[in-house]
Each structure stands twice: as C-alpha cells, then as structure tokens.
mmCIF file of C-alpha atoms and ligand atoms in Angstrom:
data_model
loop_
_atom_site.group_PDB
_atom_site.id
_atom_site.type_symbol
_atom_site.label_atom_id
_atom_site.label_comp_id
_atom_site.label_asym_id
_atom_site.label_seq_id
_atom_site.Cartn_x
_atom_site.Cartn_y
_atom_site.Cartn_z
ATOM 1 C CA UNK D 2 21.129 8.337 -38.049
ATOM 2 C CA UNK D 3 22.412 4.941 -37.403
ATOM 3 C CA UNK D 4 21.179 2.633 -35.540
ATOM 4 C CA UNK D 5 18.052 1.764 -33.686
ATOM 5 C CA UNK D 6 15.663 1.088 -30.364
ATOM 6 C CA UNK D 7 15.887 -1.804 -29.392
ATOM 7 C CA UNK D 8 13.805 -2.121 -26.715
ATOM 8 C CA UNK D 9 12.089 -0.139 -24.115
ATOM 9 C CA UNK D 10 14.084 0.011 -20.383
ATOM 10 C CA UNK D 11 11.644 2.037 -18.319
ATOM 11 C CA UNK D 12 8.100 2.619 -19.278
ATOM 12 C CA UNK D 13 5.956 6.189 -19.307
ATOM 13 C CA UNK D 14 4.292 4.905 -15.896
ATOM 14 C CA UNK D 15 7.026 3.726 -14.100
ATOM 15 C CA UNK D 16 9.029 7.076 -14.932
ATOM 16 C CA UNK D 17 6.241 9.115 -13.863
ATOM 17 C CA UNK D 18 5.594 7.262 -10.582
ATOM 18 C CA UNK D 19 9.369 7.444 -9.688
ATOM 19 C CA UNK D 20 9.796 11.132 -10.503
ATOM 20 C CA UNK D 21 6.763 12.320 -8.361
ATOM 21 C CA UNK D 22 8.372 9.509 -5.730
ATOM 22 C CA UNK D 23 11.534 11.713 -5.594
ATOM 23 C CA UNK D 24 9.744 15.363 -5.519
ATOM 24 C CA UNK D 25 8.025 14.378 -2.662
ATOM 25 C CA UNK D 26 11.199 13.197 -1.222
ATOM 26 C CA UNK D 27 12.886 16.636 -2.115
ATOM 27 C CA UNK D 28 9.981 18.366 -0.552
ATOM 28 C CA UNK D 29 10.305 17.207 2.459
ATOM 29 C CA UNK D 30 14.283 17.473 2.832
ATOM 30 C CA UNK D 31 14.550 20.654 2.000
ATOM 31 C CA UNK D 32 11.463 22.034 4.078
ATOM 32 C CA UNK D 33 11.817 25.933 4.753
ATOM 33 C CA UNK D 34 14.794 25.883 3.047
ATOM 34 C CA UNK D 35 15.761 28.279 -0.071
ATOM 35 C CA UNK D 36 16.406 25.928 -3.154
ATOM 36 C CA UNK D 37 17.467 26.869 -6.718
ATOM 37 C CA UNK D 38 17.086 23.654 -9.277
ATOM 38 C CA UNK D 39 19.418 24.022 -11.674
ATOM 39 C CA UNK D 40 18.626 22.109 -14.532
ATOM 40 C CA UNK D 41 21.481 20.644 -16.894
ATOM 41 C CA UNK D 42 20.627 20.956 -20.754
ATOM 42 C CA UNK D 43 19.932 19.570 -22.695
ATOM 43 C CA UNK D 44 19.185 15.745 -21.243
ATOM 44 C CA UNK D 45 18.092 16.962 -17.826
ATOM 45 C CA UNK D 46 14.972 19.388 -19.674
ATOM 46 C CA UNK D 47 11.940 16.900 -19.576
ATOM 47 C CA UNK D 48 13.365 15.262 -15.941
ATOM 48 C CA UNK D 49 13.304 18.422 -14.746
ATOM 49 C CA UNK D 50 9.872 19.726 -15.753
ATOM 50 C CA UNK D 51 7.831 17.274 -14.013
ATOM 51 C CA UNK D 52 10.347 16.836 -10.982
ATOM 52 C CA UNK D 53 9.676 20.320 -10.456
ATOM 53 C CA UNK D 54 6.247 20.160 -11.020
ATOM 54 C CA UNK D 55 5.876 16.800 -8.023
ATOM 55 C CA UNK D 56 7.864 19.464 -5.636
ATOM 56 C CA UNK D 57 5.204 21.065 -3.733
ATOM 57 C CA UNK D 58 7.425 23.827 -2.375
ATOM 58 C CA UNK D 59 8.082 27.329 -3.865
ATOM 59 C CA UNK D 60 11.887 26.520 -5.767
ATOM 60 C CA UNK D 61 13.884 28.683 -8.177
ATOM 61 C CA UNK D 62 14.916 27.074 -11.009
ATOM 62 C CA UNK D 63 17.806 28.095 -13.385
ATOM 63 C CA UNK D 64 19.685 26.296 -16.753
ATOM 64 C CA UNK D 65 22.971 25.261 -17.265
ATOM 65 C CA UNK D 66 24.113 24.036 -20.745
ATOM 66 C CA UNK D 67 26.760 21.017 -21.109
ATOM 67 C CA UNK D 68 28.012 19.179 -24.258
ATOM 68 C CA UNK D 69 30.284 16.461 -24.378
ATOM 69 C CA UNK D 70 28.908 13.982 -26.458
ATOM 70 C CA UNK D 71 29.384 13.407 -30.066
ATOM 71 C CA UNK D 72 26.939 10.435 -31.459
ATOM 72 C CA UNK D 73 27.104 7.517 -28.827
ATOM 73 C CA UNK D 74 31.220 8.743 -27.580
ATOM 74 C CA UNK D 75 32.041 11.254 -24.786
ATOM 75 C CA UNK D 76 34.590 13.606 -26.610
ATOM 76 C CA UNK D 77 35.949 13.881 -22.904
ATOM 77 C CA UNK D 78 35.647 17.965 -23.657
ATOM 78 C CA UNK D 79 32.763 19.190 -21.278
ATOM 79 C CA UNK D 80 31.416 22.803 -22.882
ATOM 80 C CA UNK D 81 29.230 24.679 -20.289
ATOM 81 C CA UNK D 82 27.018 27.562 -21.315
ATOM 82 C CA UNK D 83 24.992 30.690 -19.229
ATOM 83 C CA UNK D 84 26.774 29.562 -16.141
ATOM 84 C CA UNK D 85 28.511 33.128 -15.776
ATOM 85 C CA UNK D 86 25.583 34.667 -14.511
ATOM 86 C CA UNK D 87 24.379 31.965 -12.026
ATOM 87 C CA UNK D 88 24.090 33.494 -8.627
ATOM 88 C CA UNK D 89 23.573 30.646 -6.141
ATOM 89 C CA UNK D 90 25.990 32.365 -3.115
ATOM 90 C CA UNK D 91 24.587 31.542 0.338
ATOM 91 C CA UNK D 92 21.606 29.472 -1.008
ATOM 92 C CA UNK D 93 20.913 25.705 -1.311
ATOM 93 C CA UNK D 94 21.398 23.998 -4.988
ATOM 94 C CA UNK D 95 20.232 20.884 -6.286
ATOM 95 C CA UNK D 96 21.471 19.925 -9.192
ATOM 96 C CA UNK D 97 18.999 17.946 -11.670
ATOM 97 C CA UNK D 98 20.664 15.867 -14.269
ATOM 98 C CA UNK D 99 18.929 13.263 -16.822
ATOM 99 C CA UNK D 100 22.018 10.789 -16.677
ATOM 100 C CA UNK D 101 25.820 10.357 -15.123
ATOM 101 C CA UNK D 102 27.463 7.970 -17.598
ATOM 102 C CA UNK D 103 31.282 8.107 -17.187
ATOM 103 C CA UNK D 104 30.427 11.382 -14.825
ATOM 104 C CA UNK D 105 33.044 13.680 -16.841
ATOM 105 C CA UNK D 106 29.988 15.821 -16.867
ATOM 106 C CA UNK D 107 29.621 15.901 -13.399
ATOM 107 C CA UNK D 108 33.135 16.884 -12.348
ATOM 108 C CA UNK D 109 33.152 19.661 -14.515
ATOM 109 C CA UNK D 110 29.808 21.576 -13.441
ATOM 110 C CA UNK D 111 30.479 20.429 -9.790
ATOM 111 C CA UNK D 112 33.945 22.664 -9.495
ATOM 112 C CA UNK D 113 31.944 25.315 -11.683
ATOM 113 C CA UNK D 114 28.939 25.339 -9.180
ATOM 114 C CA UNK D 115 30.675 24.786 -5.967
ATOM 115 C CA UNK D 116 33.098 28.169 -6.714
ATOM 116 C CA UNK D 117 29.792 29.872 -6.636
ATOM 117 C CA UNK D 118 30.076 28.733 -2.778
ATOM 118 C CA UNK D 119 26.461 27.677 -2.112
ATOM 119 C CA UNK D 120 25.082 26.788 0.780
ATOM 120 C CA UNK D 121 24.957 23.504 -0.172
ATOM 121 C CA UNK D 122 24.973 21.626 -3.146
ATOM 122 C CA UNK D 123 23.842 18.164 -4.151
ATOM 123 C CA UNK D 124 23.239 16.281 -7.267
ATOM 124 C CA UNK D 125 19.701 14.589 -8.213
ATOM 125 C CA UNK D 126 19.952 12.103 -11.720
ATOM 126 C CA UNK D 127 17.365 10.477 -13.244
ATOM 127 C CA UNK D 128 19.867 7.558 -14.567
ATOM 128 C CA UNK D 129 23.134 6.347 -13.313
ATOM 129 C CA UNK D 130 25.191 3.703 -14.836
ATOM 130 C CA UNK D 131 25.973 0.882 -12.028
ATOM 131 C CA UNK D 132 29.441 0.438 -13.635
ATOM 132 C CA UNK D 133 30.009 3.832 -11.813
ATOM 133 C CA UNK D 134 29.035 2.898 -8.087
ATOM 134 C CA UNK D 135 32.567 3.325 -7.157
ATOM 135 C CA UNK D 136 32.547 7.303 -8.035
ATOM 136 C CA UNK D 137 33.743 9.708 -5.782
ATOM 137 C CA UNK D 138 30.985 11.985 -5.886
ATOM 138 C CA UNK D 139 27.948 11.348 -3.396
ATOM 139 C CA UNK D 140 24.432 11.528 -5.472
ATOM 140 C CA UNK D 141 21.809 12.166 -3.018
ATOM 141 C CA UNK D 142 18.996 11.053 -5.528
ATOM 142 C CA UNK D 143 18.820 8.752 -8.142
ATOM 143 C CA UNK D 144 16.152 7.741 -9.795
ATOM 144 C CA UNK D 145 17.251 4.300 -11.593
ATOM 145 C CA UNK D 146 20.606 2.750 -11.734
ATOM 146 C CA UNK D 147 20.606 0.902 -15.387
ATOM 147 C CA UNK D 148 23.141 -1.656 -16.819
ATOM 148 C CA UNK D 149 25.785 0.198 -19.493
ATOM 149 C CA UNK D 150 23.701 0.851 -22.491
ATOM 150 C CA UNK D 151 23.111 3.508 -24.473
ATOM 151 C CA UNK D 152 19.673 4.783 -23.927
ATOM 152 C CA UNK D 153 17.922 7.556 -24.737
ATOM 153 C CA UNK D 154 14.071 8.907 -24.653
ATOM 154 C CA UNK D 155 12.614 11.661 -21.801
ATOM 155 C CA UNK D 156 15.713 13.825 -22.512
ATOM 156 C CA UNK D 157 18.387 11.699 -23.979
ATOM 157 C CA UNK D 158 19.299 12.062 -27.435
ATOM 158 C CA UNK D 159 21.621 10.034 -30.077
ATOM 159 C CA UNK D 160 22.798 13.264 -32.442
ATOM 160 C CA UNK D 161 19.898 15.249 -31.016
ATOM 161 C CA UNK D 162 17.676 12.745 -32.056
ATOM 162 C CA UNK D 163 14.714 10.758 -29.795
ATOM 163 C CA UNK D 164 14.601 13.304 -26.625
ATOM 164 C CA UNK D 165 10.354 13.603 -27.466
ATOM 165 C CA UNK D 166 10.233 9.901 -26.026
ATOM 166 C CA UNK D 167 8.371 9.595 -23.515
ATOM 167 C CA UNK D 168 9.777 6.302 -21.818
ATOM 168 C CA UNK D 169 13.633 5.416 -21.809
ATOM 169 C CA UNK D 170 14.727 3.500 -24.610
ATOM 170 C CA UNK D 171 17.871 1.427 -25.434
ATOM 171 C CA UNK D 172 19.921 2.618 -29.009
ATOM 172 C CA UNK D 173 21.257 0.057 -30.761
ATOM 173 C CA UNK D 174 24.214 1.811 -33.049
ATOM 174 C CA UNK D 175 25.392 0.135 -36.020
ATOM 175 C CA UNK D 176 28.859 -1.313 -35.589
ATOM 176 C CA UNK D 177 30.775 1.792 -37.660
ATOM 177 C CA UNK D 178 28.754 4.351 -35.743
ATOM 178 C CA UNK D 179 30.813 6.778 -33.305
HETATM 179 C C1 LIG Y 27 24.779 13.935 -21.793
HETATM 180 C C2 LIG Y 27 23.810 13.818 -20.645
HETATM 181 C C3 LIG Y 27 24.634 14.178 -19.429
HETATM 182 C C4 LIG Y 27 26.029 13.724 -19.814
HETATM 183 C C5 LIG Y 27 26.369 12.454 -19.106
HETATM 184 O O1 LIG Y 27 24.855 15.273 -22.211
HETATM 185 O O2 LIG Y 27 22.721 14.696 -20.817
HETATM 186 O O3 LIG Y 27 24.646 15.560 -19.182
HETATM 187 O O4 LIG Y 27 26.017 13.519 -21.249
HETATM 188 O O5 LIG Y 27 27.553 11.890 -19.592
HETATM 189 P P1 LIG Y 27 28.926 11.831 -18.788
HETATM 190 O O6 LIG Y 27 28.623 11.398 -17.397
HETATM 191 O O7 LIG Y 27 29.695 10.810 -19.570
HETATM 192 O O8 LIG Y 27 29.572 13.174 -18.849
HETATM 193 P P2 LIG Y 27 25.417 15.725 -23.640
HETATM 194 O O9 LIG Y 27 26.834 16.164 -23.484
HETATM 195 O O10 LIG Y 27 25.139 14.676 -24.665
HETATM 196 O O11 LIG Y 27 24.538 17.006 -23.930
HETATM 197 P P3 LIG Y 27 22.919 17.104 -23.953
HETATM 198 O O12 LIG Y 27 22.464 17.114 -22.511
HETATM 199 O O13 LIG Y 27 22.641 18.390 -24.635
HETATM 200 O O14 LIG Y 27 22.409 15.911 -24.710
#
C-alpha cells in the first residue's frame, strides 16, 4: 500500500440513518411489486446488506461481479462475472451499487442488464461524484453526492484494501501511486 486516510467523509451513524432512509423509500415504491436487488461486487457488498435488511418487503437478491479499477485509476476495461445466468425477464430490477465515479461501470452492466429485458430497471448508489451530475443515465436513488476524492470504507477498497470500514473514508495516495 501507498498512501493513507486522511480523514473521515461520512460517519457509521450518518451511513446507517441514510441507508435505512432509502429502504424505506424503496419499500414503499415498489409496493406489490416483484423486485430482484442485484448487488454489484465487490464495492456494493456491505451497501447492500443492510439496504436490504431496512427493506421491509419480501425481495430477491442476486450478484453481479465488476472490475475496472487498478489502485486509485479506472483501467477503462469493465470485467463482469456470473451475469450469464441472471434471469430478471418480465420482473422489476434495482440495481445497488456502492459508488458511480466516472460511471464506465455503469454503462457497461446497464446494456448487460437491460438485454435481459426487465420489467424495469433502475439504479440505487450509495456515492456519486457531483462532477458527474451531467450523466446521461437517470439514478433514482442516491445516497450522498461527495466532492472527487478517492474514498473508500463500507465497501470501497484501494488494492482490495479498507472495505471492513465501517464509515467512508478519504485515501490519500502518495504522489507515484497509480
Ligand atoms: C468500483 C466501484 C464501482 C466502480 C465505480 O469497482 O465498486 O463498481 O468502481 O467506478 P466507475 O464509475 O469509474 O466505473 P471496482 O472496479 O474497483 O471493483 P470492486 O467493486 O470489486 O472494488
């Protein structure tokens, strides 16, 4: 590793309170309706447990693995794993994701899910980067738009490193870190 934290950006509490904020909100929306979570390893793994957990509706919930990142760089190469044998035809999917950065993630399980023809699909992040709020792609939940840093903590790793955090954190690298 190289680098370090540098500070904390979102406490325990205040990531708790705003998760079970937005399974209520999911709850309600999608009343009587059939949903499959799919969750988006590895980031979206500790979002997604207690999201699920604050949705007091029976859901389905399924994993998707992407990979992009190599140290603090996209490697603009999205890999996605185990999303062969997704069936999601007809029904209504909500994809959870921990963070959209420069949303090259995004795009690429978007197509992937959407050729599965849903019912509907929509996209629920924990973090989104304000630098993006001209994207084309409409995020019907978002749990905290943050200033471009590189965080990580409740998910979000630097080399696989720091996901056991339980608060978001900002990673300092060192200057010759990639
Ligand atoms: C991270 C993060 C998001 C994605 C966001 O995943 O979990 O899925 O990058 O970045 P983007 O908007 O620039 O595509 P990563 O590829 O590091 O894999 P991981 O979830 O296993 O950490």
């Amino acid at each position: 590793m190289s680098g370090r934290l540098a500070s904390v950006l979102i406490d325990a509490a205040t990531l708790q309170a705003r998760v079970r904020e937005m399974g209520a909100e999911i709850a309600a929306d999608y009343e009587g309706r059939d949903l499959v979570i799919v969750c988006l390893l590895k980031g979206g793994i500790y979002f997604t447990v207690d999201l699920t957990r604050a949705i007091d509706r029976s859901i389905t919930l399924e994993f998707v693995r992407a990979r992009s990142y190599a140290g603090t760089q996209s490697t603009g190469r999205v890999e996605l794993v185990w999303i062969e044998g997704l069936d999601v035809a007809g029904r209504d999917v909500l994809l959870v994701e921990d963070i959209v950065d420069t949303g090259l993630t995004l795009v690429e399980v978007w197509k992937a899910l959407a050729a599965k023809r849903p019912a509907s699909l929509a996209l629920c992040t924990l973090l989104y980067k304000e630098k993006l709020l001209a994207h084309p792609f409409p995020i019907r939940y978002i749990g905290f738009a943050i200033e471009d840093v590189f965080v990580v903590g409740y998910g979000l790793d630097f080399d696989e490193r720091f996901r056991n955090l339980p608060h978001i954190a900002v990673f300092q690298p060192d200057a010759t870190t990639g």
